[in-house]
PDB file of C-alpha atoms in Angstrom:
ATOM      1  CA  MET A1465      36.331  35.285 -49.852  1.00  0.00           C
ATOM      2  CA  GLN A1466      33.125  33.561 -49.038  1.00  0.00           C
ATOM      3  CA  LEU A1467      30.524  35.819 -47.649  1.00  0.00           C
ATOM      4  CA  ASN A1468      28.474  34.610 -44.767  1.00  0.00           C
ATOM      5  CA  ASN A1469      25.182  36.606 -44.507  1.00  0.00           C
ATOM      6  CA  ASN A1470      22.639  35.337 -42.005  1.00  0.00           C
ATOM      7  CA  VAL A1471      19.323  34.616 -43.538  1.00  0.00           C
ATOM      8  CA  THR A1472      16.369  36.540 -41.965  1.00  0.00           C
ATOM      9  CA  GLU A1473      13.809  35.236 -44.206  1.00  0.00           C
ATOM     10  CA  PHE A1474      12.936  32.225 -46.260  1.00  0.00           C
ATOM     11  CA  ILE A1475      10.993  31.950 -49.714  1.00  0.00           C
ATOM     12  CA  LEU A1476       8.480  29.148 -49.754  1.00  0.00           C
ATOM     13  CA  LEU A1477       7.866  27.474 -53.294  1.00  0.00           C
ATOM     14  CA  GLY A1478       4.654  26.025 -52.151  1.00  0.00           C
ATOM     15  CA  LEU A1479       2.732  23.271 -53.983  1.00  0.00           C
ATOM     16  CA  ALA A1480       2.798  25.074 -57.359  1.00  0.00           C
ATOM     17  CA  GLN A1481       4.298  27.984 -58.897  1.00  0.00           C
ATOM     18  CA  ASP A1482       2.090  28.373 -62.077  1.00  0.00           C
ATOM     19  CA  PRO A1483      -0.573  31.191 -61.321  1.00  0.00           C
ATOM     20  CA  VAL A1484      -3.551  29.024 -62.276  1.00  0.00           C
ATOM     21  CA  ARG A1485      -2.508  25.904 -60.300  1.00  0.00           C
ATOM     22  CA  LYS A1486      -1.970  28.324 -57.370  1.00  0.00           C
ATOM     23  CA  LYS A1487      -5.457  29.492 -57.558  1.00  0.00           C
ATOM     24  CA  ILE A1488      -6.556  25.920 -57.677  1.00  0.00           C
ATOM     25  CA  VAL A1489      -4.488  25.187 -54.581  1.00  0.00           C
ATOM     26  CA  PHE A1490      -5.910  28.307 -52.775  1.00  0.00           C
ATOM     27  CA  VAL A1491      -9.622  27.124 -53.542  1.00  0.00           C
ATOM     28  CA  THR A1492      -8.967  23.581 -52.575  1.00  0.00           C
ATOM     29  CA  PHE A1493      -7.121  23.934 -49.414  1.00  0.00           C
ATOM     30  CA  LEU A1494      -9.430  26.703 -48.336  1.00  0.00           C
ATOM     31  CA  ILE A1495     -12.367  24.277 -48.557  1.00  0.00           C
ATOM     32  CA  PHE A1496     -10.283  21.557 -46.974  1.00  0.00           C
ATOM     33  CA  TYR A1497      -9.269  23.792 -44.064  1.00  0.00           C
ATOM     34  CA  LEU A1498     -12.875  25.119 -43.507  1.00  0.00           C
ATOM     35  CA  GLY A1499     -14.179  21.449 -43.496  1.00  0.00           C
ATOM     36  CA  THR A1500     -11.497  20.595 -40.987  1.00  0.00           C
ATOM     37  CA  LEU A1501     -12.255  23.505 -38.774  1.00  0.00           C
ATOM     38  CA  ILE A1502     -16.222  22.813 -39.044  1.00  0.00           C
ATOM     39  CA  GLY A1503     -15.768  18.955 -38.482  1.00  0.00           C
ATOM     40  CA  ASN A1504     -13.329  19.200 -35.632  1.00  0.00           C
ATOM     41  CA  LEU A1505     -15.135  22.161 -33.822  1.00  0.00           C
ATOM     42  CA  LEU A1506     -18.615  20.449 -34.075  1.00  0.00           C
ATOM     43  CA  ILE A1507     -17.159  17.124 -32.262  1.00  0.00           C
ATOM     44  CA  ILE A1508     -15.667  19.617 -29.646  1.00  0.00           C
ATOM     45  CA  ALA A1509     -18.960  21.177 -28.959  1.00  0.00           C
ATOM     46  CA  THR A1510     -20.803  17.974 -29.360  1.00  0.00           C
ATOM     47  CA  VAL A1511     -18.606  16.028 -26.583  1.00  0.00           C
ATOM     48  CA  LYS A1512     -18.578  19.240 -24.405  1.00  0.00           C
ATOM     49  CA  THR A1513     -22.295  19.631 -24.276  1.00  0.00           C
ATOM     50  CA  SER A1514     -23.498  16.122 -24.543  1.00  0.00           C
ATOM     51  CA  ARG A1515     -24.262  14.272 -21.309  1.00  0.00           C
ATOM     52  CA  THR A1516     -24.228  10.891 -23.106  1.00  0.00           C
ATOM     53  CA  LEU A1517     -20.548  11.230 -24.370  1.00  0.00           C
ATOM     54  CA  GLY A1518     -18.936  11.170 -20.992  1.00  0.00           C
ATOM     55  CA  SER A1519     -16.942   8.125 -21.312  1.00  0.00           C
ATOM     56  CA  PRO A1520     -12.857   8.403 -21.463  1.00  0.00           C
ATOM     57  CA  MET A1521     -12.989   7.539 -25.130  1.00  0.00           C
ATOM     58  CA  TYR A1522     -14.933  10.736 -25.922  1.00  0.00           C
ATOM     59  CA  PHE A1523     -12.710  12.657 -23.710  1.00  0.00           C
ATOM     60  CA  PHE A1524      -9.827  11.708 -25.622  1.00  0.00           C
ATOM     61  CA  LEU A1525     -11.772  12.258 -28.786  1.00  0.00           C
ATOM     62  CA  PHE A1526     -12.248  15.905 -27.574  1.00  0.00           C
ATOM     63  CA  HIS A1527      -8.743  16.321 -27.146  1.00  0.00           C
ATOM     64  CA  LEU A1528      -7.808  14.662 -30.534  1.00  0.00           C
ATOM     65  CA  SER A1529     -10.262  17.052 -32.284  1.00  0.00           C
ATOM     66  CA  LEU A1530      -8.634  19.955 -30.607  1.00  0.00           C
ATOM     67  CA  SER A1531      -5.219  18.837 -31.501  1.00  0.00           C
ATOM     68  CA  ASP A1532      -6.247  18.449 -35.252  1.00  0.00           C
ATOM     69  CA  THR A1533      -7.735  22.034 -35.210  1.00  0.00           C
ATOM     70  CA  CYS A1534      -4.407  23.456 -33.755  1.00  0.00           C
ATOM     71  CA  PHE A1535      -2.165  21.248 -35.823  1.00  0.00           C
ATOM     72  CA  SER A1536      -3.920  22.244 -39.123  1.00  0.00           C
ATOM     73  CA  THR A1537      -4.083  25.981 -37.834  1.00  0.00           C
ATOM     74  CA  SER A1538      -0.149  26.106 -37.609  1.00  0.00           C
ATOM     75  CA  ILE A1539       0.045  25.177 -41.368  1.00  0.00           C
ATOM     76  CA  ALA A1540      -3.044  25.563 -43.633  1.00  0.00           C
ATOM     77  CA  PRO A1541      -3.795  29.417 -43.057  1.00  0.00           C
ATOM     78  CA  ARG A1542      -0.436  30.328 -44.032  1.00  0.00           C
ATOM     79  CA  MET A1543      -0.370  28.043 -46.909  1.00  0.00           C
ATOM     80  CA  ILE A1544      -3.583  29.259 -48.323  1.00  0.00           C
ATOM     81  CA  ALA A1545      -2.545  32.846 -48.003  1.00  0.00           C
ATOM     82  CA  ASP A1546       0.807  32.127 -49.692  1.00  0.00           C
ATOM     83  CA  ALA A1547      -1.124  30.735 -52.615  1.00  0.00           C
ATOM     84  CA  LEU A1548      -2.462  34.253 -53.442  1.00  0.00           C
ATOM     85  CA  LEU A1549       1.147  35.701 -53.467  1.00  0.00           C
ATOM     86  CA  LYS A1550       3.602  35.880 -56.413  1.00  0.00           C
ATOM     87  CA  ASN A1551       6.696  35.357 -53.961  1.00  0.00           C
ATOM     88  CA  ALA A1552       5.889  33.801 -50.701  1.00  0.00           C
ATOM     89  CA  THR A1553       8.041  34.656 -47.905  1.00  0.00           C
ATOM     90  CA  ILE A1554       8.350  33.822 -44.291  1.00  0.00           C
ATOM     91  CA  SER A1555      10.613  35.405 -41.503  1.00  0.00           C
ATOM     92  CA  PHE A1556      13.087  33.201 -39.747  1.00  0.00           C
ATOM     93  CA  ASN A1557      11.253  33.718 -36.464  1.00  0.00           C
ATOM     94  CA  GLU A1558       7.782  32.738 -37.972  1.00  0.00           C
ATOM     95  CA  CYS A1559       9.445  29.750 -39.591  1.00  0.00           C
ATOM     96  CA  ILE A1560      10.679  28.369 -36.224  1.00  0.00           C
ATOM     97  CA  VAL A1561       7.465  28.990 -34.584  1.00  0.00           C
ATOM     98  CA  GLN A1562       5.714  26.985 -37.329  1.00  0.00           C
ATOM     99  CA  VAL A1563       8.342  24.174 -37.203  1.00  0.00           C
ATOM    100  CA  PHE A1564       7.764  24.088 -33.207  1.00  0.00           C
ATOM    101  CA  SER A1565       3.662  24.277 -33.316  1.00  0.00           C
ATOM    102  CA  SER A1566       3.463  21.665 -35.911  1.00  0.00           C
ATOM    103  CA  HIS A1567       5.852  19.181 -34.253  1.00  0.00           C
ATOM    104  CA  PHE A1568       4.282  20.036 -30.894  1.00  0.00           C
ATOM    105  CA  PHE A1569       0.599  19.328 -31.903  1.00  0.00           C
ATOM    106  CA  GLY A1570       1.961  16.453 -34.283  1.00  0.00           C
ATOM    107  CA  CYS A1571       3.471  14.719 -31.222  1.00  0.00           C
ATOM    108  CA  LEU A1572       0.397  15.469 -29.107  1.00  0.00           C
ATOM    109  CA  GLU A1573      -1.715  13.855 -31.686  1.00  0.00           C
ATOM    110  CA  ILE A1574       0.581  10.565 -31.330  1.00  0.00           C
ATOM    111  CA  PHE A1575       0.222  10.459 -27.594  1.00  0.00           C
ATOM    112  CA  ILE A1576      -3.491  10.993 -27.514  1.00  0.00           C
ATOM    113  CA  LEU A1577      -3.752   8.077 -30.278  1.00  0.00           C
ATOM    114  CA  ILE A1578      -1.840   5.856 -27.921  1.00  0.00           C
ATOM    115  CA  LEU A1579      -4.037   6.896 -25.070  1.00  0.00           C
ATOM    116  CA  MET A1580      -7.274   5.836 -27.189  1.00  0.00           C
ATOM    117  CA  ALA A1581      -5.665   2.485 -27.804  1.00  0.00           C
ATOM    118  CA  VAL A1582      -4.985   1.874 -24.255  1.00  0.00           C
ATOM    119  CA  ASP A1583      -8.727   3.076 -23.439  1.00  0.00           C
ATOM    120  CA  ARG A1584      -9.825   0.596 -26.131  1.00  0.00           C
ATOM    121  CA  TYR A1585      -7.642  -2.264 -24.841  1.00  0.00           C
ATOM    122  CA  VAL A1586      -8.784  -1.895 -21.082  1.00  0.00           C
ATOM    123  CA  ALA A1587     -12.502  -1.464 -22.257  1.00  0.00           C
ATOM    124  CA  ILE A1588     -12.488  -4.569 -24.384  1.00  0.00           C
ATOM    125  CA  CYS A1589      -9.954  -6.884 -22.747  1.00  0.00           C
ATOM    126  CA  LYS A1590     -10.423  -5.684 -19.189  1.00  0.00           C
ATOM    127  CA  PRO A1591     -14.019  -4.808 -18.913  1.00  0.00           C
ATOM    128  CA  LEU A1592     -14.642  -5.296 -15.101  1.00  0.00           C
ATOM    129  CA  HIS A1593     -11.633  -2.917 -14.442  1.00  0.00           C
ATOM    130  CA  TYR A1594     -12.616  -0.364 -16.925  1.00  0.00           C
ATOM    131  CA  THR A1595     -14.182   2.217 -14.663  1.00  0.00           C
ATOM    132  CA  THR A1596     -11.477   2.003 -12.086  1.00  0.00           C
ATOM    133  CA  VAL A1597      -8.438   2.086 -14.473  1.00  0.00           C
ATOM    134  CA  MET A1598      -9.929   4.732 -16.710  1.00  0.00           C
ATOM    135  CA  SER A1599     -11.135   7.019 -14.106  1.00  0.00           C
ATOM    136  CA  HIS A1600     -11.672  10.655 -14.937  1.00  0.00           C
ATOM    137  CA  ARG A1601      -8.687  11.430 -12.747  1.00  0.00           C
ATOM    138  CA  VAL A1602      -6.558   9.113 -14.401  1.00  0.00           C
ATOM    139  CA  CYS A1603      -7.658  10.252 -17.890  1.00  0.00           C
ATOM    140  CA  GLY A1604      -7.015  13.669 -16.819  1.00  0.00           C
ATOM    141  CA  VAL A1605      -3.415  12.968 -15.482  1.00  0.00           C
ATOM    142  CA  LEU A1606      -2.617  11.165 -18.771  1.00  0.00           C
ATOM    143  CA  MET A1607      -3.871  14.000 -20.931  1.00  0.00           C
ATOM    144  CA  ALA A1608      -1.808  16.522 -18.956  1.00  0.00           C
ATOM    145  CA  VAL A1609       1.435  14.303 -19.478  1.00  0.00           C
ATOM    146  CA  ALA A1610       0.402  14.086 -23.216  1.00  0.00           C
ATOM    147  CA  TRP A1611       0.251  17.959 -23.415  1.00  0.00           C
ATOM    148  CA  VAL A1612       3.587  18.487 -21.519  1.00  0.00           C
ATOM    149  CA  GLY A1613       5.338  15.538 -23.097  1.00  0.00           C
ATOM    150  CA  SER A1614       5.008  17.138 -26.572  1.00  0.00           C
ATOM    151  CA  CYS A1615       6.698  20.020 -25.337  1.00  0.00           C
ATOM    152  CA  VAL A1616      19.249  26.342 -33.335  1.00  0.00           C
ATOM    153  CA  LEU A1617      21.110  26.140 -36.469  1.00  0.00           C
ATOM    154  CA  PRO A1618      22.975  29.220 -38.402  1.00  0.00           C
ATOM    155  CA  PHE A1619      21.453  29.830 -41.783  1.00  0.00           C
ATOM    156  CA  CYS A1620      23.271  31.480 -44.443  1.00  0.00           C
ATOM    157  CA  GLY A1621      23.181  31.782 -48.390  1.00  0.00           C
ATOM    158  CA  PRO A1622      20.471  29.726 -49.919  1.00  0.00           C
ATOM    159  CA  ASN A1623      17.108  30.647 -48.421  1.00  0.00           C
ATOM    160  CA  VAL A1624      14.581  29.138 -50.913  1.00  0.00           C
ATOM    161  CA  ILE A1625      12.466  26.281 -49.215  1.00  0.00           C
ATOM    162  CA  ASP A1626      11.147  23.777 -51.711  1.00  0.00           C
ATOM    163  CA  HIS A1627       7.999  23.231 -49.620  1.00  0.00           C
ATOM    164  CA  TYR A1628       4.653  24.781 -48.570  1.00  0.00           C
ATOM    165  CA  PHE A1629       5.365  25.221 -45.010  1.00  0.00           C
ATOM    166  CA  CYS A1630       8.657  25.204 -42.836  1.00  0.00           C
ATOM    167  CA  ASP A1631       9.660  21.569 -41.678  1.00  0.00           C
ATOM    168  CA  LEU A1632      12.966  20.205 -40.300  1.00  0.00           C
ATOM    169  CA  GLN A1633      13.904  18.253 -43.492  1.00  0.00           C
ATOM    170  CA  PRO A1634      13.838  20.970 -46.076  1.00  0.00           C
ATOM    171  CA  LEU A1635      15.320  23.464 -43.464  1.00  0.00           C
ATOM    172  CA  LEU A1636      18.428  21.444 -42.854  1.00  0.00           C
ATOM    173  CA  LYS A1637      19.216  21.435 -46.473  1.00  0.00           C
ATOM    174  CA  LEU A1638      19.873  25.075 -46.159  1.00  0.00           C
ATOM    175  CA  ALA A1639      22.012  25.252 -42.956  1.00  0.00           C
ATOM    176  CA  CYS A1640      25.435  26.318 -43.710  1.00  0.00           C
ATOM    177  CA  ALA A1641      26.696  24.292 -40.557  1.00  0.00           C
ATOM    178  CA  ASP A1642      27.391  20.540 -40.624  1.00  0.00           C
ATOM    179  CA  THR A1643      23.944  18.866 -39.986  1.00  0.00           C
ATOM    180  CA  TYR A1644      25.062  15.171 -39.905  1.00  0.00           C
ATOM    181  CA  VAL A1645      24.409  14.911 -36.015  1.00  0.00           C
ATOM    182  CA  THR A1646      21.150  16.793 -36.222  1.00  0.00           C
ATOM    183  CA  ASN A1647      20.137  14.671 -39.081  1.00  0.00           C
ATOM    184  CA  LEU A1648      20.833  11.720 -36.907  1.00  0.00           C
ATOM    185  CA  LEU A1649      18.839  13.064 -34.151  1.00  0.00           C
ATOM    186  CA  LEU A1650      15.991  13.992 -36.145  1.00  0.00           C
ATOM    187  CA  VAL A1651      15.948  10.125 -37.539  1.00  0.00           C
ATOM    188  CA  SER A1652      16.327   8.859 -34.004  1.00  0.00           C
ATOM    189  CA  ASN A1653      13.709  11.193 -32.270  1.00  0.00           C
ATOM    190  CA  SER A1654      10.957  11.972 -34.665  1.00  0.00           C
ATOM    191  CA  GLY A1655      11.571   8.811 -36.836  1.00  0.00           C
ATOM    192  CA  ALA A1656      11.670   6.611 -33.972  1.00  0.00           C
ATOM    193  CA  ILE A1657       8.779   8.054 -32.125  1.00  0.00           C
ATOM    194  CA  CYS A1658       6.534   7.738 -35.222  1.00  0.00           C
ATOM    195  CA  THR A1659       7.779   4.031 -35.962  1.00  0.00           C
ATOM    196  CA  VAL A1660       7.837   2.812 -32.344  1.00  0.00           C
ATOM    197  CA  SER A1661       4.433   4.399 -31.582  1.00  0.00           C
ATOM    198  CA  PHE A1662       2.934   2.905 -34.926  1.00  0.00           C
ATOM    199  CA  VAL A1663       4.051  -0.684 -34.032  1.00  0.00           C
ATOM    200  CA  MET A1664       2.901  -0.414 -30.505  1.00  0.00           C
ATOM    201  CA  LEU A1665      -0.504   0.738 -31.710  1.00  0.00           C
ATOM    202  CA  MET A1666      -0.794  -1.744 -34.362  1.00  0.00           C
ATOM    203  CA  VAL A1667       0.192  -4.750 -32.029  1.00  0.00           C
ATOM    204  CA  SER A1668      -2.254  -3.463 -29.245  1.00  0.00           C
ATOM    205  CA  TYR A1669      -5.061  -3.354 -31.659  1.00  0.00           C
ATOM    206  CA  VAL A1670      -4.163  -7.032 -33.007  1.00  0.00           C
ATOM    207  CA  ILE A1671      -4.373  -8.011 -29.194  1.00  0.00           C
ATOM    208  CA  ILE A1672      -7.851  -6.222 -28.801  1.00  0.00           C
ATOM    209  CA  LEU A1673      -9.091  -7.837 -32.089  1.00  0.00           C
ATOM    210  CA  TYR A1674      -7.834 -11.250 -31.062  1.00  0.00           C
ATOM    211  CA  SER A1675      -9.382 -10.965 -27.745  1.00  0.00           C
ATOM    212  CA  LEU A1676     -12.949 -10.225 -29.433  1.00  0.00           C
ATOM    213  CA  ARG A1677     -13.523 -13.820 -30.014  1.00  0.00           C
ATOM    214  CA  ASN A1678     -14.535 -14.288 -26.438  1.00  0.00           C
ATOM    215  CA  HIS A1679     -17.278 -11.737 -26.822  1.00  0.00           C
ATOM    216  CA  SER A1680     -20.979 -11.901 -28.004  1.00  0.00           C
ATOM    217  CA  ALA A1681     -21.630 -11.129 -31.648  1.00  0.00           C
ATOM    218  CA  GLU A1682     -23.348  -7.720 -30.848  1.00  0.00           C
ATOM    219  CA  GLY A1683     -20.313  -6.986 -28.645  1.00  0.00           C
ATOM    220  CA  ARG A1684     -17.806  -7.955 -31.356  1.00  0.00           C
ATOM    221  CA  LYS A1685     -19.670  -5.721 -33.902  1.00  0.00           C
ATOM    222  CA  LYS A1686     -19.502  -2.553 -31.658  1.00  0.00           C
ATOM    223  CA  ALA A1687     -16.017  -3.073 -30.686  1.00  0.00           C
ATOM    224  CA  LEU A1688     -15.065  -3.870 -34.368  1.00  0.00           C
ATOM    225  CA  SER A1689     -16.548  -0.804 -35.557  1.00  0.00           C
ATOM    226  CA  THR A1690     -14.767   1.446 -32.962  1.00  0.00           C
ATOM    227  CA  CYS A1691     -11.417  -0.424 -33.537  1.00  0.00           C
ATOM    228  CA  ILE A1692     -11.556  -0.091 -37.185  1.00  0.00           C
ATOM    229  CA  SER A1693     -12.037   3.754 -37.014  1.00  0.00           C
ATOM    230  CA  HIS A1694      -8.991   4.002 -34.848  1.00  0.00           C
ATOM    231  CA  ILE A1695      -6.859   1.716 -36.940  1.00  0.00           C
ATOM    232  CA  THR A1696      -7.911   3.814 -39.965  1.00  0.00           C
ATOM    233  CA  VAL A1697      -6.824   7.076 -38.329  1.00  0.00           C
ATOM    234  CA  VAL A1698      -3.518   5.545 -37.217  1.00  0.00           C
ATOM    235  CA  ILE A1699      -2.558   4.288 -40.757  1.00  0.00           C
ATOM    236  CA  LEU A1700      -3.549   7.687 -42.442  1.00  0.00           C
ATOM    237  CA  PHE A1701      -1.485   9.527 -39.890  1.00  0.00           C
ATOM    238  CA  PHE A1702       1.672   7.427 -39.209  1.00  0.00           C
ATOM    239  CA  GLY A1703       2.164   5.980 -42.801  1.00  0.00           C
ATOM    240  CA  PRO A1704       3.152   9.637 -44.259  1.00  0.00           C
ATOM    241  CA  CYS A1705       5.117  10.482 -41.073  1.00  0.00           C
ATOM    242  CA  ILE A1706       7.140   7.406 -41.169  1.00  0.00           C
ATOM    243  CA  PHE A1707       8.075   7.937 -44.780  1.00  0.00           C
ATOM    244  CA  ILE A1708       9.091  11.444 -44.135  1.00  0.00           C
ATOM    245  CA  TYR A1709      11.017  11.379 -40.862  1.00  0.00           C
ATOM    246  CA  THR A1710      12.672   7.897 -40.742  1.00  0.00           C
ATOM    247  CA  ARG A1711      15.122   8.198 -43.608  1.00  0.00           C
ATOM    248  CA  PRO A1712      18.405  10.457 -43.837  1.00  0.00           C
ATOM    249  CA  ALA A1713      18.131  14.045 -44.775  1.00  0.00           C
ATOM    250  CA  THR A1714      17.085  13.471 -48.281  1.00  0.00           C
ATOM    251  CA  THR A1715      14.200  15.018 -49.894  1.00  0.00           C
ATOM    252  CA  PHE A1716      12.021  13.841 -52.799  1.00  0.00           C
ATOM    253  CA  PRO A1717       9.671  15.828 -55.173  1.00  0.00           C
ATOM    254  CA  MET A1718       6.753  13.668 -53.841  1.00  0.00           C
ATOM    255  CA  ASP A1719       7.516  14.855 -50.153  1.00  0.00           C
ATOM    256  CA  LYS A1720       5.296  17.815 -50.495  1.00  0.00           C
ATOM    257  CA  VAL A1721       2.275  15.631 -51.703  1.00  0.00           C
ATOM    258  CA  ILE A1722       2.809  13.056 -49.000  1.00  0.00           C
ATOM    259  CA  ALA A1723       3.086  15.705 -46.344  1.00  0.00           C
ATOM    260  CA  VAL A1724      -0.361  16.948 -47.480  1.00  0.00           C
ATOM    261  CA  PHE A1725      -1.939  13.582 -46.128  1.00  0.00           C
ATOM    262  CA  TYR A1726      -0.864  14.330 -42.543  1.00  0.00           C
ATOM    263  CA  THR A1727      -1.031  18.123 -42.324  1.00  0.00           C
ATOM    264  CA  VAL A1728      -4.268  18.539 -44.097  1.00  0.00           C
ATOM    265  CA  GLY A1729      -6.035  15.215 -44.859  1.00  0.00           C
ATOM    266  CA  THR A1730      -5.927  13.614 -41.532  1.00  0.00           C
ATOM    267  CA  PRO A1731      -7.300  16.557 -39.541  1.00  0.00           C
ATOM    268  CA  LEU A1732     -10.125  16.628 -42.367  1.00  0.00           C
ATOM    269  CA  LEU A1733     -11.110  13.110 -42.228  1.00  0.00           C
ATOM    270  CA  ASN A1734     -10.732  12.425 -38.423  1.00  0.00           C
ATOM    271  CA  PRO A1735     -14.162  13.979 -37.773  1.00  0.00           C
ATOM    272  CA  LEU A1736     -15.608  12.037 -40.555  1.00  0.00           C
ATOM    273  CA  ILE A1737     -14.211   8.611 -39.478  1.00  0.00           C
ATOM    274  CA  TYR A1738     -15.056   9.071 -35.894  1.00  0.00           C
ATOM    275  CA  THR A1739     -18.604  10.228 -36.696  1.00  0.00           C
ATOM    276  CA  LEU A1740     -19.782   8.107 -39.439  1.00  0.00           C
ATOM    277  CA  ARG A1741     -19.010   4.719 -37.599  1.00  0.00           C
ATOM    278  CA  ASN A1742     -20.278   5.937 -34.375  1.00  0.00           C
ATOM    279  CA  ALA A1743     -23.895   5.995 -33.504  1.00  0.00           C
ATOM    280  CA  GLU A1744     -23.585   7.673 -30.209  1.00  0.00           C
ATOM    281  CA  VAL A1745     -21.664  10.709 -31.612  1.00  0.00           C
ATOM    282  CA  LYS A1746     -24.227  11.059 -34.538  1.00  0.00           C
ATOM    283  CA  ASN A1747     -27.190  10.908 -32.054  1.00  0.00           C
ATOM    284  CA  ALA A1748     -25.437  13.619 -29.725  1.00  0.00           C
ATOM    285  CA  MET A1749     -24.891  15.779 -32.784  1.00  0.00           C
ATOM    286  CA  ARG A1750     -28.572  15.532 -33.622  1.00  0.00           C
ATOM    287  CA  MET A1751     -29.560  16.441 -30.239  1.00  0.00           C
ATOM    288  CA  LEU A1752     -27.241  19.466 -30.277  1.00  0.00           C
ATOM    289  CA  TRP A1753     -28.753  20.573 -33.442  1.00  0.00           C
ATOM    290  CA  SER A1754     -32.115  20.167 -32.311  1.00  0.00           C
ATOM    291  CA  LYS A1755     -31.494  22.223 -29.230  1.00  0.00           C
ATOM    292  CA  GLN A1756     -29.971  24.936 -31.312  1.00  0.00           C
ATOM    293  CA  PHE A1757     -33.060  25.025 -33.564  1.00  0.00           C
ATOM    294  CA  ILE A1758     -35.483  24.882 -30.606  1.00  0.00           C
ATOM    295  CA  SER A1759     -33.789  27.735 -29.012  1.00  0.00           C
ATOM    296  CA  GLY A1760     -33.537  29.721 -32.205  1.00  0.00           C
ATOM    297  CA  ASP A1761     -37.413  29.346 -32.742  1.00  0.00           C
ATOM    298  CA  LYS A1762     -38.151  30.383 -29.076  1.00  0.00           C
ATOM    299  CA  LYS A1763     -36.104  33.746 -29.876  1.00  0.00           C
TER     300      LYS A1763
END
């Protein structure tokens, strides 16, 4: 007789099982997560308070930083805390919430990156129509659509997840039901969204870069700097996602390391990429810090 016990919690193996390595994971990813919070919250505060960063590009950058903060928070704190535990467990309900939140904010980031590409296309290829096409009202509507647009299997027997967070691929390996159709839906849904979005974005940036031949040397330099930042973020985010979600339900030992790139690495690097290559953002940050110091001295 085969027992069919419903699983109420899962065991997360994490990135390492050795106690010393787990301490290294704890310290490393705590620093990464704090860096992610500081970098993204600084961009959010800068864009929100600066009068010079009122263009649609910075409106989308504000929401990208907000999305990165939420995306990283849905995964990193739990992973950091679990690194201190001998046996890390997560309840079924918490696991499902983590799956939903990570995929929600992951999809939101994809939509925002697409909107940023549209913004750059209109700004560079249709500059005379930019203020009309990318008005504040249009940007608000597009952003609302992105937030809304990014909006159950029985598990029994094995409950050990060889990962550091709950994700669909490792979870499907534990399902006691037939997951063939679900796997196909995962590849056709998450995989297709990642692949199609990546191809669309790269094609759009090729068109944008090609159109720069008609601009002045100074205009080309400024537009190229912005586009390179966007392309770098797109490759860093979509590369690992395509590797993970566009293949059948097979997992490899390297999956956990690759997942680190888009769950922890991208939210950490995005603020650096967008600020180091953007003089306007750096100047706005300096003004923000100056205001803080002045107000602090007055007190």
